[in-house]
Coordinates of C-alpha atoms and ligand atoms in Angstrom, one line a residue:
M1379 CA -0.1 0.0 -0.1
N1380 CA 1.0 3.6 -0.5
P1381 CA 2.2 5.6 2.6
K1382 CA -0.5 7.6 3.8
R1383 CA 0.5 11.5 4.2
I1384 CA -0.4 12.9 7.5
L1385 CA 0.0 16.8 7.4
V1386 CA 0.4 18.5 10.7
V1387 CA -0.9 22.3 10.9
G1388 CA 1.4 23.8 13.5
A1389 CA 4.1 22.4 15.4
G1390 CA 3.3 23.7 19.0
H1391 CA 2.3 21.4 22.1
V1392 CA -0.1 19.3 20.3
G1393 CA 1.8 19.3 16.6
L1394 CA 5.3 18.5 17.8
Y1395 CA 3.9 15.8 20.3
A1396 CA 1.7 14.3 18.1
A1397 CA 4.2 14.4 14.8
L1398 CA 7.0 12.6 17.1
R1399 CA 4.7 9.9 18.0
L1400 CA 3.3 9.3 14.8
S1401 CA 6.7 9.1 13.3
K1402 CA 7.7 6.7 15.9
K1403 CA 4.4 4.4 15.8
L1404 CA 4.0 4.2 12.1
S1405 CA 6.7 2.8 9.9
S1406 CA 7.7 4.7 6.5
R1407 CA 5.8 2.0 4.5
E1408 CA 2.6 3.2 6.6
A1409 CA 2.9 6.9 6.8
E1410 CA 5.1 10.0 5.9
V1411 CA 4.3 12.7 8.3
V1412 CA 4.7 16.4 7.1
V1413 CA 5.1 19.4 9.8
V1414 CA 4.3 22.8 8.6
D1415 CA 5.3 25.6 10.9
P1416 CA 6.4 29.3 10.3
Q1417 CA 8.9 29.1 13.4
P1418 CA 11.7 26.7 13.3
H1419 CA 10.8 25.9 17.0
M1420 CA 8.6 24.6 19.2
T1421 CA 7.9 27.1 21.9
Y1422 CA 7.4 25.6 25.7
Q1423 CA 5.1 28.5 26.8
P1424 CA 5.0 27.8 30.1
F1425 CA 8.6 28.8 30.4
L1426 CA 8.2 32.0 28.7
P1427 CA 7.7 33.9 32.0
E1428 CA 11.2 32.1 33.3
A1429 CA 12.6 33.0 30.2
A1430 CA 11.6 36.9 30.2
A1431 CA 12.8 37.0 33.9
G1432 CA 16.3 35.6 32.8
N1433 CA 16.2 32.3 35.0
I1434 CA 16.4 30.2 31.3
S1435 CA 18.1 31.2 28.6
P1436 CA 15.4 31.9 26.0
R1437 CA 16.8 29.6 23.3
H1438 CA 16.5 26.6 25.8
S1439 CA 12.7 27.2 26.4
V1440 CA 12.2 26.4 22.9
V1441 CA 12.6 23.1 21.0
P1442 CA 14.3 23.0 17.4
L1443 CA 11.7 21.0 15.1
R1444 CA 14.5 19.6 12.6
R1445 CA 16.4 18.1 15.6
E1446 CA 13.7 16.5 17.4
L1447 CA 11.4 15.8 14.3
R1448 CA 14.0 13.9 12.1
R1449 CA 11.7 11.3 10.7
C1450 CA 9.2 14.0 9.8
K1451 CA 9.2 16.5 6.6
V1452 CA 9.6 20.1 8.1
V1453 CA 8.1 22.7 6.0
A1454 CA 9.0 26.2 7.2
G1455 CA 6.1 28.0 6.4
T1456 CA 2.4 29.1 7.0
V1457 CA -0.7 27.2 6.3
T1458 CA -3.2 29.7 4.8
R1459 CA -6.2 27.6 4.0
I1460 CA -7.4 24.0 4.2
E1461 CA -10.0 22.5 1.9
H1462 CA -11.0 19.4 3.7
D1463 CA -13.6 18.3 1.2
R1464 CA -10.4 18.1 -1.6
K1465 CA -8.0 17.2 1.2
V1466 CA -5.5 20.0 0.2
A1467 CA -3.9 22.5 2.0
T1468 CA -2.2 25.8 0.7
V1469 CA 1.0 26.8 2.2
Q1470 CA 2.9 29.9 2.2
P1471 CA 6.5 29.1 2.5
I1472 CA 8.7 31.5 4.5
S1473 CA 10.1 32.2 1.2
G1474 CA 8.5 31.8 -2.5
P1475 CA 5.4 31.4 -3.8
T1476 CA 2.3 29.5 -2.2
R1477 CA 2.1 25.6 -2.9
E1478 CA -0.6 23.0 -2.4
I1479 CA 0.0 20.0 -0.5
P1480 CA -2.5 17.2 -0.2
Y1481 CA -2.8 14.7 2.6
D1482 CA -4.9 11.7 3.8
H1483 CA -5.1 13.0 7.3
V1484 CA -4.6 16.4 8.7
V1485 CA -3.9 17.5 12.3
V1486 CA -5.2 20.9 13.0
A1487 CA -3.1 22.2 15.5
P1488 CA -2.4 26.1 15.1
G1489 CA -3.1 26.8 18.6
S1490 CA -4.3 30.5 19.5
V1491 CA -3.7 34.0 19.2
S1492 CA -4.5 36.7 22.1
R1493 CA -7.7 37.7 22.3
T1494 CA -8.2 41.3 22.1
L1495 CA -10.7 44.1 22.6
P1496 CA -11.0 47.5 20.4
I1497 CA -9.6 49.2 23.2
P1498 CA -8.2 52.6 21.9
G1499 CA -4.4 52.8 22.0
L1500 CA -4.1 48.9 22.9
H1501 CA -2.8 48.0 19.2
E1502 CA -0.3 50.9 19.2
H1503 CA 1.1 50.5 22.7
G1504 CA 0.2 46.8 23.8
I1505 CA 2.3 43.9 23.6
G1506 CA 1.1 40.1 24.2
F1507 CA 2.7 37.4 26.1
K1508 CA 2.7 34.2 24.0
T1509 CA 6.1 34.1 22.0
I1510 CA 9.4 33.9 22.6
G1511 CA 9.9 37.1 20.6
E1512 CA 7.7 38.8 23.0
A1513 CA 9.3 37.3 26.3
I1514 CA 12.7 38.7 25.1
Y1515 CA 11.3 42.0 24.1
L1516 CA 9.9 42.4 27.5
R1517 CA 12.8 41.6 29.2
N1518 CA 14.8 44.1 27.6
H1519 CA 12.2 46.8 27.7
V1520 CA 11.8 46.4 31.4
L1521 CA 15.8 46.6 32.0
D1522 CA 15.8 49.5 29.4
R1523 CA 13.2 51.2 31.3
L1524 CA 15.2 51.0 34.6
D1525 CA 18.1 52.7 32.3
V1526 CA 15.8 55.2 31.2
A1527 CA 14.6 56.1 34.9
A1528 CA 18.2 56.0 36.3
A1529 CA 19.3 58.7 33.6
T1530 CA 16.7 61.2 33.4
Q1531 CA 16.0 64.5 35.3
D1532 CA 12.2 64.4 34.5
A1533 CA 9.8 63.3 37.0
Q1534 CA 7.5 62.2 34.6
V1535 CA 9.3 60.8 32.2
R1536 CA 10.7 58.5 35.2
R1537 CA 7.7 57.8 36.7
S1538 CA 5.9 56.8 33.3
A1539 CA 9.3 54.3 32.5
L1540 CA 8.8 52.8 35.9
T1541 CA 5.1 52.0 35.7
F1542 CA 4.6 48.4 34.4
T1543 CA 0.8 47.5 33.4
F1544 CA -0.4 44.0 32.9
V1545 CA -4.0 43.2 31.9
G1546 CA -5.4 39.9 32.7
G1547 CA -4.9 37.7 36.0
G1548 CA -4.8 34.3 34.8
Y1549 CA -1.5 32.0 34.6
A1550 CA 0.2 33.9 32.1
G1551 CA -0.6 37.2 33.4
I1552 CA 0.2 36.7 36.9
E1553 CA 3.5 34.8 36.2
A1554 CA 4.5 37.3 33.7
L1555 CA 3.8 40.1 35.9
A1556 CA 5.6 38.3 39.3
E1557 CA 8.5 37.1 37.5
M1558 CA 9.1 40.5 35.6
E1559 CA 8.6 42.4 38.9
D1560 CA 11.0 39.9 40.7
M1561 CA 13.7 40.4 38.1
A1562 CA 13.4 44.5 38.2
R1563 CA 13.6 44.3 42.1
D1564 CA 16.9 42.2 41.8
A1565 CA 18.0 44.4 39.0
L1566 CA 17.7 47.4 41.3
R1567 CA 20.7 46.4 43.3
Y1568 CA 23.0 47.8 40.5
Y1569 CA 20.8 51.2 40.2
P1570 CA 21.6 53.5 43.3
E1571 CA 19.5 56.0 41.5
L1572 CA 16.4 54.0 42.1
E1573 CA 14.6 52.5 45.2
P1574 CA 12.0 49.6 44.9
E1575 CA 9.0 52.0 46.0
D1576 CA 9.7 54.1 42.9
M1577 CA 8.5 51.2 40.6
R1578 CA 4.6 50.3 40.3
W1579 CA 3.5 47.4 39.1
V1580 CA -0.2 47.3 38.2
L1581 CA -2.6 44.2 37.4
V1582 CA -5.9 45.2 35.8
E1583 CA -8.2 42.2 35.9
A1584 CA -11.9 42.5 35.0
T1585 CA -13.2 39.7 37.4
Q1586 CA -13.5 39.8 41.0
R1587 CA -10.3 37.2 41.0
V1588 CA -7.3 36.1 39.7
L1589 CA -5.9 32.6 38.7
P1590 CA -9.3 31.1 37.9
E1591 CA -7.6 27.8 37.3
V1592 CA -7.2 27.1 40.9
D1593 CA -9.7 27.4 43.8
R1594 CA -10.6 31.0 45.2
D1595 CA -8.4 30.7 48.5
M1596 CA -5.4 30.1 46.3
G1597 CA -6.3 33.1 44.0
A1598 CA -6.8 35.3 47.3
Y1599 CA -3.4 34.0 48.6
T1600 CA -1.7 35.1 45.2
V1601 CA -3.4 38.4 45.4
Q1602 CA -2.2 39.0 49.2
Q1603 CA 1.4 37.9 48.2
L1604 CA 1.5 40.4 45.3
L1605 CA 0.1 42.9 47.6
K1606 CA 2.9 42.3 50.1
R1607 CA 5.4 43.1 47.2
N1608 CA 3.6 46.6 47.0
M1609 CA 2.0 45.8 43.7
D1610 CA -1.4 47.7 42.6
I1611 CA -3.9 45.0 42.4
R1612 CA -7.2 46.1 40.4
L1613 CA -9.8 43.6 40.4
D1614 CA -13.0 44.3 38.8
T1615 CA -11.7 46.7 36.7
R1616 CA -11.1 47.0 32.9
L1617 CA -8.8 49.0 30.9
E1618 CA -10.6 51.7 28.9
S1619 CA -7.9 53.0 27.1
C1620 CA -4.0 53.5 26.6
V1621 CA -3.7 56.3 24.0
D1622 CA -0.1 57.7 23.9
G1623 CA 0.7 55.6 26.8
V1624 CA -1.7 57.0 29.1
V1625 CA -3.7 54.0 30.9
K1626 CA -7.3 54.8 31.7
L1627 CA -9.4 52.2 33.8
S1628 CA -12.8 51.7 34.5
D1629 CA -12.5 53.0 38.3
G1630 CA -11.8 56.4 37.2
D1631 CA -7.8 56.1 37.5
S1632 CA -5.4 57.3 35.0
F1633 CA -1.6 57.4 34.7
R1634 CA 1.1 57.2 32.2
S1635 CA 2.8 53.6 31.7
D1636 CA 5.8 52.8 29.3
T1637 CA 4.7 49.1 29.6
I1638 CA 1.2 47.8 28.8
V1639 CA 1.4 44.0 28.8
W1640 CA -2.2 42.1 27.6
T1641 CA -2.5 38.6 29.1
A1642 CA -6.3 38.6 28.8
G1643 CA -7.0 35.6 27.3
V1644 CA -6.9 33.7 23.8
K1645 CA -9.0 32.8 21.1
P1646 CA -8.4 30.2 18.3
S1647 CA -6.1 30.8 15.5
P1648 CA -7.8 33.0 12.8
M1649 CA -6.4 30.7 10.0
L1650 CA -9.3 28.4 10.9
D1651 CA -11.5 31.2 9.1
A1652 CA -10.1 30.0 5.9
T1653 CA -10.9 26.4 6.4
D1654 CA -14.1 24.4 5.8
F1655 CA -14.1 22.7 9.3
P1656 CA -17.3 22.9 11.6
R1657 CA -16.7 25.4 14.5
D1658 CA -18.5 25.9 17.8
E1659 CA -19.7 29.5 18.8
R1660 CA -16.1 30.2 20.3
R1661 CA -15.0 29.4 16.9
R1662 CA -13.2 26.3 17.9
V1663 CA -13.2 23.6 15.6
T1664 CA -15.5 20.7 17.0
C1665 CA -14.3 17.4 17.9
L1666 CA -15.2 14.3 19.3
P1667 CA -13.7 12.8 22.2
T1668 CA -11.4 10.8 20.0
L1669 CA -10.0 14.0 18.6
Q1670 CA -11.8 13.4 15.5
V1671 CA -13.1 16.6 13.7
V1672 CA -17.3 16.2 13.8
D1673 CA -20.0 18.2 12.1
G1674 CA -23.2 17.9 14.0
D1675 CA -23.2 14.1 14.4
R1676 CA -21.0 13.2 11.3
V1677 CA -17.3 12.3 11.5
V1678 CA -15.5 14.4 9.4
E1679 CA -13.0 11.7 7.9
G1680 CA -9.4 12.3 8.3
A1681 CA -9.5 15.5 10.2
W1682 CA -8.1 15.5 13.6
S1683 CA -7.9 18.6 15.9
A1684 CA -6.9 19.3 19.6
G1685 CA -5.2 21.9 21.9
D1686 CA -6.3 25.6 21.9
C1687 CA -8.2 25.7 18.7
A1688 CA -10.2 22.8 19.6
A1689 CA -13.5 22.3 21.4
V1690 CA -12.6 18.9 22.8
P1691 CA -15.5 17.3 25.3
D1692 CA -14.4 17.0 29.0
L1693 CA -15.4 13.5 29.7
T1694 CA -14.4 13.9 33.6
K1695 CA -17.1 16.9 33.7
E1696 CA -21.0 16.8 33.0
P1697 CA -21.8 16.6 29.2
G1698 CA -21.4 20.2 27.5
N1699 CA -17.9 20.9 29.2
F1700 CA -14.9 21.2 27.2
C1701 CA -11.1 20.7 27.9
S1702 CA -9.3 23.7 29.2
P1703 CA -6.7 25.3 26.6
S1704 CA -4.0 24.3 28.4
A1705 CA -0.5 22.5 27.7
Q1706 CA -1.6 19.7 30.0
H1707 CA -4.7 18.9 27.9
A1708 CA -2.6 19.6 24.6
V1709 CA 0.3 17.0 25.2
R1710 CA -2.2 14.2 26.3
Q1711 CA -4.5 14.8 23.6
A1712 CA -1.5 14.8 21.0
A1713 CA -0.5 11.4 22.2
R1714 CA -4.1 10.1 22.2
M1715 CA -4.7 11.7 18.8
A1716 CA -1.5 10.0 17.4
D1717 CA -2.4 6.5 18.5
N1718 CA -5.8 7.0 17.2
I1719 CA -4.7 8.0 13.8
A1720 CA -2.4 4.9 13.9
N1721 CA -5.6 2.9 14.8
V1722 CA -7.7 4.1 12.1
I1723 CA -4.6 3.8 9.5
R1724 CA -4.3 0.0 10.5
G1725 CA -8.2 -0.4 10.6
R1726 CA -8.9 -0.2 14.3
Q1727 CA -10.9 1.9 16.3
P1728 CA -10.1 5.1 17.9
V1729 CA -10.3 5.4 21.6
D1730 CA -11.5 8.8 23.5
Y1731 CA -9.4 11.0 25.2
K1732 CA -10.4 11.4 29.0
H1733 CA -8.1 13.4 31.5
K1734 CA -9.2 14.8 34.6
H1735 CA -7.2 18.5 34.9
A1736 CA -4.7 17.8 37.4
G1737 CA -4.6 21.4 38.5
S1738 CA -2.0 24.1 38.2
V1739 CA 1.3 25.2 39.3
A1740 CA 2.7 28.6 39.0
S1741 CA 5.6 30.5 39.6
L1742 CA 5.7 34.2 41.3
G1743 CA 9.1 34.8 41.1
L1744 CA 12.6 33.1 42.7
H1745 CA 11.4 30.8 45.4
K1746 CA 7.8 31.9 45.6
G1747 CA 5.0 30.1 44.0
V1748 CA 1.2 28.5 44.0
A1749 CA 0.0 25.2 43.3
Q1750 CA -2.9 23.1 43.4
V1751 CA -2.5 19.3 42.1
Y1752 CA -4.7 16.8 42.6
G1753 CA -6.5 19.0 45.1
I1754 CA -3.4 19.3 47.2
K1755 CA -2.6 23.0 47.5
M1756 CA 0.9 24.2 48.3
T1757 CA 2.2 27.9 48.5
G1758 CA 5.6 29.5 48.8
W1759 CA 9.1 27.4 48.2
P1760 CA 7.4 24.1 47.9
A1761 CA 4.9 25.1 45.2
W1762 CA 7.7 27.1 43.1
F1763 CA 9.9 23.8 43.4
M1764 CA 6.8 22.0 42.0
H1765 CA 6.6 24.4 39.3
R1766 CA 10.1 23.7 38.2
T1767 CA 10.5 20.0 38.5
Y1768 CA 6.9 19.6 36.9
H1769 CA 7.6 21.7 33.7
M1770 CA 11.2 20.3 33.6
S1771 CA 9.8 17.0 33.2
R1772 CA 7.5 18.0 30.5
I1773 CA 9.7 20.0 28.4
P1774 CA 10.4 17.6 25.3
S1775 CA 13.8 16.3 25.0
F1776 CA 16.4 15.3 27.2
N1777 CA 18.7 17.9 25.6
R1778 CA 16.3 20.7 26.7
K1779 CA 15.9 19.2 30.2
V1780 CA 19.6 19.3 30.8
R1781 CA 19.9 22.6 29.6
V1782 CA 17.2 24.2 31.5
V1783 CA 18.8 22.5 34.7
V1784 CA 22.0 23.9 33.9
D1785 CA 20.6 27.7 33.6
W1786 CA 19.0 27.1 37.1
S1787 CA 21.8 26.0 38.7
L1788 CA 24.3 28.8 37.0
A1789 CA 21.9 31.3 38.0
F1790 CA 21.8 29.7 41.6
F1791 CA 25.5 30.4 42.1
L1792 CA 26.2 33.5 39.6
K1793 CA 22.8 35.3 40.2
R1794 CA 20.8 35.7 37.5
E1795 CA 21.9 38.1 34.4
V1796 CA 20.2 41.4 34.5
V1797 CA 21.5 43.2 31.3
A1798 CA 19.3 44.5 28.6
L1799 CA 20.2 43.7 25.1
G1800 CA 17.8 46.3 23.5
Q1801 CA 20.0 46.8 20.7
L1802 CA 18.9 43.3 19.6
H1803 CA 15.5 45.2 18.5
D1804 CA 17.2 47.3 15.9
P1805 CA 20.8 45.6 15.0
R1806 CA 21.3 47.7 11.9
E1807 CA 20.7 51.0 13.3
E1808 CA 24.7 51.4 13.9
F1809 CA 25.6 50.1 10.7
A1810 CA 23.3 52.2 8.7
E1811 CA 24.6 55.2 10.4
A1812 CA 28.3 54.5 9.9
S1813 CA 27.5 53.6 6.3
Q1814 CA 25.2 56.5 5.5
P1815 CA 26.6 58.6 2.6
R1816 CA 27.8 61.8 3.9
Ligands
FAD923 C1 3.0 32.5 29.2 C2 2.1 31.3 28.9 C3 2.3 30.4 30.3 C4 1.5 29.4 30.1 N1 1.6 28.2 31.2 C5 0.8 27.2 31.4 C6 1.0 26.2 32.3 O1 1.9 26.5 33.5 N2 0.5 25.2 32.2 C7 -0.5 24.8 31.0 O2 -1.0 23.8 31.4 N3 -0.7 25.9 30.0 C8 0.0 26.8 30.1 N4 0.0 27.6 29.1 C9 -1.0 27.3 27.9 C10 -0.4 26.3 27.1 O3 0.8 26.8 26.6 C11 -1.1 26.3 25.7 O4 -2.4 26.0 26.0 C12 -0.6 25.3 24.8 O5 0.6 25.9 24.3 C13 -1.5 25.0 23.5 O6 -1.0 24.2 22.7 P1 -1.2 24.2 20.8 O7 -0.5 23.0 20.6 O8 -2.7 24.1 20.9 O9 -0.8 25.6 20.6 P2 0.9 26.3 20.6 O10 1.4 25.6 21.4 O11 0.7 27.5 20.5 O12 1.2 25.9 18.8 C14 0.7 26.3 17.9 C15 1.7 26.4 17.0 O13 1.0 26.5 15.5 C16 1.6 27.3 15.0 N5 0.9 28.0 13.9 C17 -0.1 28.7 13.8 N6 -0.5 29.3 12.7 C18 -0.1 28.6 11.9 C19 -0.3 28.3 10.7 N7 -1.3 29.0 10.0 N8 0.3 27.4 9.7 C20 1.1 26.7 10.4 N9 1.4 26.9 11.8 C21 0.7 27.4 12.4 C22 2.4 28.4 15.7 O14 3.6 28.8 15.3 C23 2.6 27.1 16.8 O15 4.2 26.6 16.8 C24 0.6 28.9 28.9 C25 0.7 29.9 27.8 C26 1.4 31.1 28.0 C27 1.3 31.9 26.9

C-alpha cells in the first residue's frame, strides 16, 4: 500500500508531540508525516515567564523542530487555507510562492492568538505574552526602562518608565507580572539612583479574582502575596484606553505607563476562518472525544484537532463541558490523537481522550509560587519547586531538560543576568548610521 500522508498544521504542544509519536509508531511504509510551521521551533510557553525573567536562556525554552522531528518532513511556512473536501492545504513558505500540499489525514493544531478588545491605544502600545519574541522583548524593555528612569531628570518620564501595567490575571498574566517584578527588583541592586518603591507594578483584572484555574483561596493567597510586594492589584476593573501610553481604567484612575502587557485570554487561530471545518460559537473546531473533527453527528473523515483551537469534550465533567486551553491537555491529547490516527490507518477503532485536569502550578518569582494539584494545595517554596520540577519533566527532549537545569544551577551560583540587550530589536541602526553617504 502507498504510505498515507499525515499533514500536521502547527508544531506547538499538540503538533510537535503528535508528529513525534506518529513518526515513531508508524513505519515509512505506513505513513509520511509532514509538519508545517512558520517557526523553526516549538515554544514551551509555560517557560516564557522564566525566560523573560532571565532564569532560563530563551533558546532553551524552545525545542528545535528539525533536531526533534528527524523522521518527519518539516516545511517552514504558514498554512493559509485548508480545503478538506479536496484534502488539500495551501502553504505559504517563508520564502517563495504558495504551494498546495495534498494529504490523507490532517492534524489541525495552529493553537491560539491573544484575544484582544477594541480598546483605543492598545494596538499601538500593547504587547502580548505568547511568543518567545515577546518574552525577549519584554525583558529587554523592562531593563531598558530602569536605565531610562536612572538617567532622566524629568520626574514624569521617570514615573512613566517605572510603571508596568499587565492586563489579565490568568496564569500567563500573573506569572509574567510576578516574574518580571522579581527580576526588576533584583536588578535594582545595581541602580543606586532607584528605590524599589519608585516602581509601580499594576495588574488590571476584569473579574473579582485571579488565577481562575485554582480555588478561590489560592487566588486570594496570590493577591495577598502580590500586595505584600507593593503591587497595585485592580480587581473588577477594565482597561478603557491607553492612547499615547496614558492608561485609563474603568475605576476612573489614569496614569502614564511605558509598558502595557496584554494577557487577557486567547482565541482560536484566525487561520481557521480559511478552512471548511465545523466550528462552535467560540470559533473552535468541533471535535469528538476521539479528537476526530465532527460536524453535527457526522465524523469528518481524515480530520483531527486538539489543543487551544479545538473544542474537545471533557469526559471527566458533565456533558457540555470542554477541555480548557492548557499545555496539560494539549500534550496528552496529542498522544491520544497520534495513537488514534495509527489505529485508523491500521483499520482499528479510535479511543476516547479522557483526562481529569490535574490542577495548576504557577511561579511568582524566585522561590515563590502557588500550586493546586490533584486537590493538594501548596504555596511558597514547595509550590515553586513543584512548578520547576513539573515543567522540567514536561519540556520535550533530554537535551532541553539538561540545558534548563544547567541554566537554573548557574543562576543559583552566579545570580541571574540582568543586562538589557535592547539593541537586538534594531541591530542595523549603528551600521546604517556608519554607512550613511555623507
Ligand atoms: C505565558 C504562558 C504560560 C502558560 N503556562 C501554562 C502552564 O503553566 N500550564 C499549562 O497547562 N498551560 C500553560 N499555558 C498554555 C499552553 O501553553 C497552551 O495551552 C498550549 O501551548 C496549547 O498548545 P497548542 O499546540 O494548541 O498551541 P501552541 O503550542 O501555541 O502551538 C501552535 C503552533 O502553531 C503554529 N501556527 C500557528 N498558525 C499556523 C499556521 N497558519 N500554519 C502553520 N503553523 C501555524 C504556531 O507557530 C505554533 O508553533 C501557558 C501559555 C502561555 C502563553
